[in-house]
Amino acid sequence: MQKPKVFFKTFGCRTNLFDTQVMIHSLKDFSQTPYEEDSDIIVVNSCTVTNGADSGVRSYINRLQNEGKKIFFTGCGVKTQGQDLLQKGLIVGAFGHSYKESINEILKRTQNFYLEGDLESLDRNIISDFIGKSRAFIKIQEGCDFACSYCIIPSVRGKARSFEKNKIINQITKLTQNGFSEFILTGTNMGSWGKDSNENLTSLLESICAIPEVKRLRLGSLEPSQITQDFLDFLDHPKIERHLHIALQHTSPFMLKLMNRQNTFEKDLELFNTLAKKGFALGSDFIVGHPQESQEVWEEAFSNFALFPLTHLHSFIYSPRSGTFSASLKERVSGDISKIRKKQIEAKVTENNFAFRQKLSKANKPISVLIEEVKSNENSYLASGFDEYYNKIQITSKTPLTKDSWITFQRFMPQMDKNYAEI
């Protein structure tokens, strides 16, 4: 008898991508399909970091109605909208993070259910493959102890807790045996890894880079207040990707204090300049339109922002989350003004990124690319991937190129959208 087919729709961050892989590998009596239209069951792994994330999830679930598929709901949105979706008959069941390894039994349930789960659990199983991916995500911790005034995530992910180092190393080793050579570390608050076991992130990086088959290690989002001198010193290791994502959230001292952030503008700028001198491409998160971001505050913030050597950016328009301090604040910023401010900082970083890639091209430094996609026609092959600075490159070749293989070259042509090369 053919197993029922399950399609996983994942919203949000890399931590959610890892959680989806945990669920895929926990299936026994079902088969995973990459095609929504081919599925009998759809599992929606949700994000709730903003109102936009919530509405995106709802729109997707609404679209699925009348298609005759069983819809299960999990992820960070279970606590915020799981019961409402269930009561409206849009899903057959909702289950929290702590139940994802039990998904095989959960999908067999014949009656509607709501399982919120607990916020203290850690995954037990080790994943041996990453379905449909060239790079593997490795979740090293769960939860966050920060109390940023705008953020709902600690209430849906729980307090910071770390996976044991041996489990992480075993996870990576197992994946290298199945052909993976680039890894991306992720977590709710990655810099807190080891705080519950008297260890630190640097010691974990040392152990991972000691695995011979690991060719490149990329780090997920870090908090500037958690970056130590030991960490900075270790960044010179050749296996560390030359790109870091460090969450600023804002560059106004007033706004950082109002947001209850643990970083400050002066120390942030010093840190980013230090990393830029080491040759790193640098990304960040930034929230525009937070309550009380007046025109005067914004002008100072943008002036400060322009000083940062940023090459990549995730920018967000503030979205009030029920139960947070920021949601109670007055002096809201209009959506139109927020959009203008968002475009300002994005334009600045786009300009910085192009200049960074032009400088790199002129230096004729070798760059390494993991090929993630290959297309062919009669006369050539068209491949794409990311270099160690997390810039996308498109490669045209007259000889065959293989997906998941590595290629190193010096000459490429930067354009505004991406880099281009011919070999």
C-alpha positions as MATLAB code, in Angstrom:
seq = 'MQKPKVFFKTFGCRTNLFDTQVMIHSLKDFSQTPYEEDSDIIVVNSCTVTNGADSGVRSYINRLQNEGKKIFFTGCGVKTQGQDLLQKGLIVGAFGHSYKESINEILKRTQNFYLEGDLESLDRNIISDFIGKSRAFIKIQEGCDFACSYCIIPSVRGKARSFEKNKIINQITKLTQNGFSEFILTGTNMGSWGKDSNENLTSLLESICAIPEVKRLRLGSLEPSQITQDFLDFLDHPKIERHLHIALQHTSPFMLKLMNRQNTFEKDLELFNTLAKKGFALGSDFIVGHPQESQEVWEEAFSNFALFPLTHLHSFIYSPRSGTFSASLKERVSGDISKIRKKQIEAKVTENNFAFRQKLSKANKPISVLIEEVKSNENSYLASGFDEYYNKIQITSKTPLTKDSWITFQRFMPQMDKNYAEI';
ca = [
       0.000    0.000    0.000;
       1.324    3.448   -0.944;
       2.180    5.697    1.989;
       0.269    8.996    2.287;
       2.354   11.864    0.900;
       3.263   14.824    3.109;
       4.296   18.270    1.873;
       6.055   20.622    4.321;
       5.593   24.362    3.875;
       8.193   26.239    5.923;
       7.951   29.925    6.807;
      10.554   32.067    8.550;
      14.094   31.474    9.709;
      16.763   28.800    9.295;
      15.811   27.358   12.672;
      12.423   26.539   11.174;
      14.149   24.966    8.161;
      16.059   22.710   10.544;
      12.856   21.852   12.426;
      11.233   20.816    9.157;
      14.126   18.450    8.475;
      13.630   16.948   11.954;
      10.000   16.247   11.069;
      10.856   14.800    7.651;
      13.312   12.379    9.241;
      10.731   11.357   11.859;
       8.269   10.120    9.235;
       7.870    6.330    9.064;
       4.370    5.596    7.835;
       4.269    8.590    5.492;
       6.451    9.779    2.609;
       7.675   13.318    2.068;
       7.001   14.977   -1.268;
       8.517   18.232   -2.584;
       5.335   18.941   -4.555;
       2.333   20.535   -2.869;
      -0.077   19.407   -5.585;
       1.061   15.793   -5.145;
       0.388   15.681   -1.395;
      -2.381   14.226    0.738;
      -1.256   16.106    3.860;
       0.296   19.540    4.292;
       2.268   20.493    7.393;
       2.638   24.260    7.804;
       5.717   25.186    9.862;
       4.846   28.755   10.816;
       6.653   31.976   11.723;
       5.154   34.637   13.981;
       7.966   37.190   14.289;
       5.804   39.927   12.685;
       2.177   40.566   11.757;
       3.300   40.139    8.156;
       4.574   36.665    8.969;
       1.242   35.754   10.574;
      -0.757   37.065    7.631;
       1.482   35.238    5.158;
       0.798   31.965    6.949;
      -2.946   32.649    7.072;
      -3.068   33.532    3.379;
      -1.354   30.283    2.503;
      -3.737   28.219    4.653;
      -6.763   30.044    3.226;
      -5.569   29.253   -0.299;
      -5.448   25.542    0.540;
      -9.120   25.336    1.405;
     -11.296   23.362   -1.019;
      -8.318   21.263   -2.161;
      -9.261   18.280   -0.006;
      -5.967   18.095    1.868;
      -5.493   17.572    5.597;
      -3.656   20.601    7.019;
      -1.566   20.419   10.196;
      -0.105   23.507   11.835;
       3.131   23.799   13.819;
       5.993   26.232   14.483;
       6.178   29.522   16.345;
       2.621   30.505   15.409;
       0.946   27.679   17.355;
       0.672   29.719   20.540;
      -0.468   32.923   18.812;
      -2.950   31.644   16.231;
      -3.186   27.844   16.412;
      -6.441   27.702   18.373;
      -8.098   30.325   16.190;
      -7.229   28.440   12.998;
      -8.537   25.233   14.562;
     -11.818   26.797   15.725;
     -12.431   28.201   12.239;
     -11.959   24.748   10.731;
      -8.962   25.824    8.631;
      -6.690   23.100   10.042;
      -7.227   19.648   11.552;
      -4.582   19.982   14.251;
      -1.928   22.226   15.796;
       1.166   21.056   17.654;
       4.066   22.903   19.299;
       7.821   22.544   18.801;
       8.232   19.862   21.443;
       6.008   17.460   19.453;
       7.796   17.585   16.109;
       9.742   14.343   16.653;
       6.378   12.635   17.300;
       4.941   13.780   13.987;
       4.509   10.230   12.652;
       1.911    9.488   15.337;
       0.436   12.982   15.245;
      -0.407   12.701   11.535;
      -2.398    9.533   12.276;
      -4.846   11.387   14.551;
      -8.419   11.186   13.332;
      -9.900   13.940   15.522;
      -9.062   17.618   15.685;
      -6.516   18.566   18.346;
      -4.445   21.374   19.848;
      -1.099   20.519   21.515;
       0.730   23.647   22.631;
       3.757   21.726   23.951;
       6.428   22.919   26.348;
       9.239   25.463   25.984;
      12.002   23.422   27.604;
      12.478   20.565   25.142;
      15.482   19.853   22.891;
      15.525   17.550   19.866;
      16.842   14.048   20.574;
      17.408   12.595   17.105;
      20.366   13.123   14.797;
      19.621   14.038   11.165;
      21.591   12.100    8.553;
      20.544   14.074    5.456;
      19.138   17.453    4.431;
      16.443   16.833    1.850;
      16.705   19.132   -1.169;
      19.620   21.198    0.178;
      23.258   21.688   -0.842;
      24.210   23.126    2.546;
      23.160   21.717    5.900;
      21.697   23.777    8.739;
      22.752   22.787   12.252;
      20.658   24.000   15.168;
      22.944   24.439   18.174;
      20.516   25.924   20.691;
      16.905   26.878   21.372;
      15.315   29.904   23.029;
      16.441   33.379   24.072;
      17.044   35.103   27.414;
      16.963   38.620   25.949;
      13.938   40.809   26.640;
      13.794   43.123   23.624;
      10.687   45.247   24.009;
       9.280   44.484   20.519;
       9.916   40.733   20.408;
       7.523   37.838   20.979;
       9.994   35.034   20.196;
      11.133   34.210   23.787;
       7.490   33.519   24.669;
       7.115   30.999   21.809;
      10.624   29.464   21.850;
      11.369   29.585   25.570;
      14.546   30.335   27.532;
      18.001   29.766   26.030;
      19.205   26.173   26.206;
      22.068   24.486   24.387;
      22.483   21.224   22.551;
      25.417   19.190   23.865;
      28.645   19.666   21.920;
      29.001   15.918   21.291;
      25.523   15.787   19.718;
      26.348   18.723   17.426;
      29.668   17.167   16.370;
      27.997   13.790   15.778;
      25.309   15.528   13.724;
      27.859   17.249   11.494;
      30.045   14.153   11.164;
      27.043   12.096   10.091;
      26.152   14.677    7.446;
      29.720   14.825    6.090;
      29.496   11.069    5.535;
      26.517   11.772    3.282;
      28.389   14.317    1.186;
      27.752   17.645    2.944;
      30.753   19.943    3.293;
      29.238   23.379    4.047;
      27.339   23.942    7.281;
      25.320   26.846    8.655;
      24.965   27.126   12.423;
      21.613   28.429   13.578;
      19.572   28.953   16.726;
      17.172   31.386   18.338;
      20.034   33.219   20.063;
      23.214   31.531   18.833;
      25.660   33.542   20.913;
      24.191   32.083   24.103;
      25.386   28.571   23.211;
      27.191   26.953   26.120;
      26.034   29.333   28.850;
      24.271   26.420   30.567;
      27.366   24.177   30.411;
      30.232   26.602   31.137;
      31.311   26.532   27.480;
      31.225   29.166   24.743;
      30.616   29.492   21.028;
      34.333   29.780   20.195;
      35.092   26.369   21.701;
      32.294   24.856   19.616;
      33.648   26.456   16.424;
      37.095   25.049   17.162;
      35.680   21.532   17.456;
      33.628   21.833   14.258;
      36.510   23.229   12.203;
      38.673   20.322   13.384;
      36.445   17.925   11.369;
      38.480   17.351    8.170;
      35.450   17.026    5.853;
      34.024   20.425    6.850;
      35.049   22.775    4.056;
      33.144   25.914    5.039;
      31.298   26.977    8.182;
      28.781   29.770    8.102;
      27.388   31.386   11.234;
      23.790   32.472   11.651;
      22.698   35.702   13.308;
      24.771   36.875   16.271;
      24.184   39.545   18.903;
      26.944   42.206   19.080;
      26.892   42.154   22.885;
      27.847   38.453   22.874;
      30.924   38.708   20.652;
      34.118   38.169   22.675;
      37.791   38.730   21.899;
      38.336   34.958   21.693;
      35.634   34.788   19.061;
      37.189   37.653   17.076;
      40.594   35.959   17.172;
      39.166   32.654   15.911;
      37.529   34.299   12.894;
      40.872   34.115   11.072;
      40.376   30.354   10.690;
      40.203   29.585    6.942;
      37.041   27.457    7.257;
      34.971   30.342    8.663;
      32.908   32.022    5.941;
      33.995   35.629    5.360;
      30.499   36.868    6.058;
      28.885   37.567    9.412;
      25.322   38.571   10.247;
      25.207   40.672   13.416;
      21.836   41.984   14.602;
      21.928   45.746   15.221;
      18.131   46.367   15.043;
      18.775   50.132   15.178;
      21.515   52.793   15.207;
      19.851   55.468   17.351;
      21.001   55.391   21.009;
      17.509   56.481   22.039;
      15.815   53.724   20.069;
      18.219   51.031   21.267;
      17.432   51.953   24.862;
      13.681   52.040   24.173;
      13.926   48.626   22.507;
      15.729   47.289   25.602;
      18.656   46.184   23.458;
      21.956   45.152   25.038;
      24.093   46.733   22.303;
      25.091   50.390   21.908;
      25.797   52.444   18.784;
      29.386   53.323   19.729;
      30.455   49.745   20.509;
      28.582   48.407   17.485;
      30.411   50.757   15.114;
      33.768   49.850   16.624;
      32.983   46.132   16.251;
      31.846   46.440   12.626;
      34.914   48.461   11.666;
      37.155   45.833   13.286;
      35.450   43.067   11.305;
      35.584   45.066    8.059;
      39.330   45.450    8.491;
      39.526   41.667    8.715;
      37.907   41.552    5.265;
      34.435   40.374    6.261;
      31.236   41.098    4.406;
      28.768   42.197    7.074;
      25.011   41.821    7.330;
      22.488   42.911    9.918;
      18.832   43.178   10.937;
      17.204   46.590   11.214;
      13.698   47.585   12.369;
      12.193   50.796   10.985;
       9.021   52.495   12.157;
       9.179   51.441   15.812;
       6.966   53.677   18.011;
       8.641   57.003   18.896;
      10.995   56.861   15.912;
      10.437   60.562   15.209;
      11.882   62.352   12.183;
      14.635   63.793   14.376;
      15.454   60.340   15.773;
      15.430   58.852   12.278;
      17.785   61.467   10.840;
      20.300   60.707   13.584;
      19.815   56.969   13.089;
      20.350   57.158    9.329;
      23.425   59.336    9.764;
      24.811   56.725   12.142;
      23.711   53.869    9.876;
      25.678   55.304    6.944;
      28.888   54.927    8.976;
      28.570   51.131    9.142;
      30.398   49.024    6.517;
      27.272   46.942    5.870;
      27.080   44.793    2.730;
      23.911   42.769    3.464;
      20.667   43.700    5.214;
      17.418   42.210    6.505;
      15.175   45.214    7.090;
      11.737   45.049    8.698;
       8.896   47.474    9.240;
       7.894   47.371   12.915;
       4.934   45.141   13.642;
       3.220   45.285   17.073;
       3.030   41.949   18.870;
       0.407   41.525   21.591;
       1.844   41.348   25.089;
       5.095   43.153   24.311;
       6.120   46.499   25.817;
       6.507   48.157   22.413;
       2.901   47.372   21.501;
       1.755   49.621   24.373;
       3.744   52.652   23.227;
       2.158   55.711   21.637;
       3.543   57.925   18.845;
       3.217   55.332   16.110;
       4.997   55.801   12.773;
       2.836   55.647    9.647;
       3.312   52.816    7.187;
       4.155   55.191    4.325;
       6.950   56.833    6.307;
       8.267   53.428    7.408;
       8.443   52.263    3.789;
      10.452   55.355    2.795;
      12.908   54.776    5.635;
      13.228   51.103    4.752;
      14.098   51.993    1.150;
      16.707   54.493    2.393;
      18.728   51.958    4.331;
      18.291   49.250    1.687;
      19.607   51.587   -1.027;
      22.639   52.439    1.096;
      23.513   48.784    1.687;
      22.972   47.888   -1.986;
      25.485   50.614   -2.844;
      27.920   49.282   -0.217;
      27.573   45.712   -1.449;
      28.329   46.637   -5.064;
      31.407   48.619   -3.985;
      32.566   45.685   -1.844;
      32.283   43.260   -4.773;
      34.024   45.684   -7.148;
      36.935   45.995   -4.731;
      37.129   42.230   -4.366;
      37.130   41.775   -8.140;
      39.987   44.244   -8.624;
      42.034   42.490   -5.939;
      41.959   39.258   -7.981;
      41.545   37.196   -4.806;
      40.470   33.575   -5.358;
      36.866   32.899   -4.330;
      35.226   29.542   -3.668;
      31.674   28.698   -4.670;
      29.489   25.746   -3.740;
      27.393   25.003   -6.837;
      23.731   24.819   -5.790;
      21.967   24.832   -9.149;
      22.981   23.789  -12.684;
      21.092   24.276  -15.951;
      22.287   23.245  -19.390;
      21.554   23.985  -23.014;
      23.141   22.832  -26.261;
      26.329   24.866  -25.973;
      26.946   25.673  -22.301;
      26.161   25.144  -18.644;
      24.722   27.806  -16.344;
      25.432   27.351  -12.641;
      24.846   29.446   -9.528;
      25.880   29.469   -5.891;
      27.273   31.682   -3.152;
      30.876   32.633   -2.485;
      32.466   32.902    0.960;
      31.252   36.518    1.257;
      27.645   35.331    0.788;
      27.315   36.998   -2.576;
      25.500   35.146   -5.334;
      27.415   34.338   -8.493;
      26.262   33.045  -11.864;
      28.788   30.949  -13.768;
      28.747   30.157  -17.474;
      30.842   27.166  -18.522;
      31.417   25.200  -21.722;
      32.400   22.151  -19.664;
      29.979   20.279  -17.386;
      29.468   21.526  -13.817;
      28.045   19.368  -11.054;
      25.567   20.380   -8.351;
      27.050   20.348   -4.811;
      30.612   20.545   -6.166;
      33.124   23.270   -5.319;
      34.782   25.589   -7.801;
      37.486   28.221   -7.208;
      38.374   31.086   -9.545;
      39.744   34.636   -9.472;
      38.086   36.556  -12.278;
      34.449   37.611  -12.074;
      32.373   40.605  -13.139;
      30.278   42.393  -10.498;
      26.876   43.699  -11.582;
      24.280   45.352   -9.362;
      22.172   42.195   -9.046;
      24.975   39.604   -8.594;
      28.428   38.532   -9.748;
      29.022   36.838  -13.109;
      31.855   34.611  -14.274;
      32.842   32.545  -17.292;
      35.096   29.511  -17.126;
];
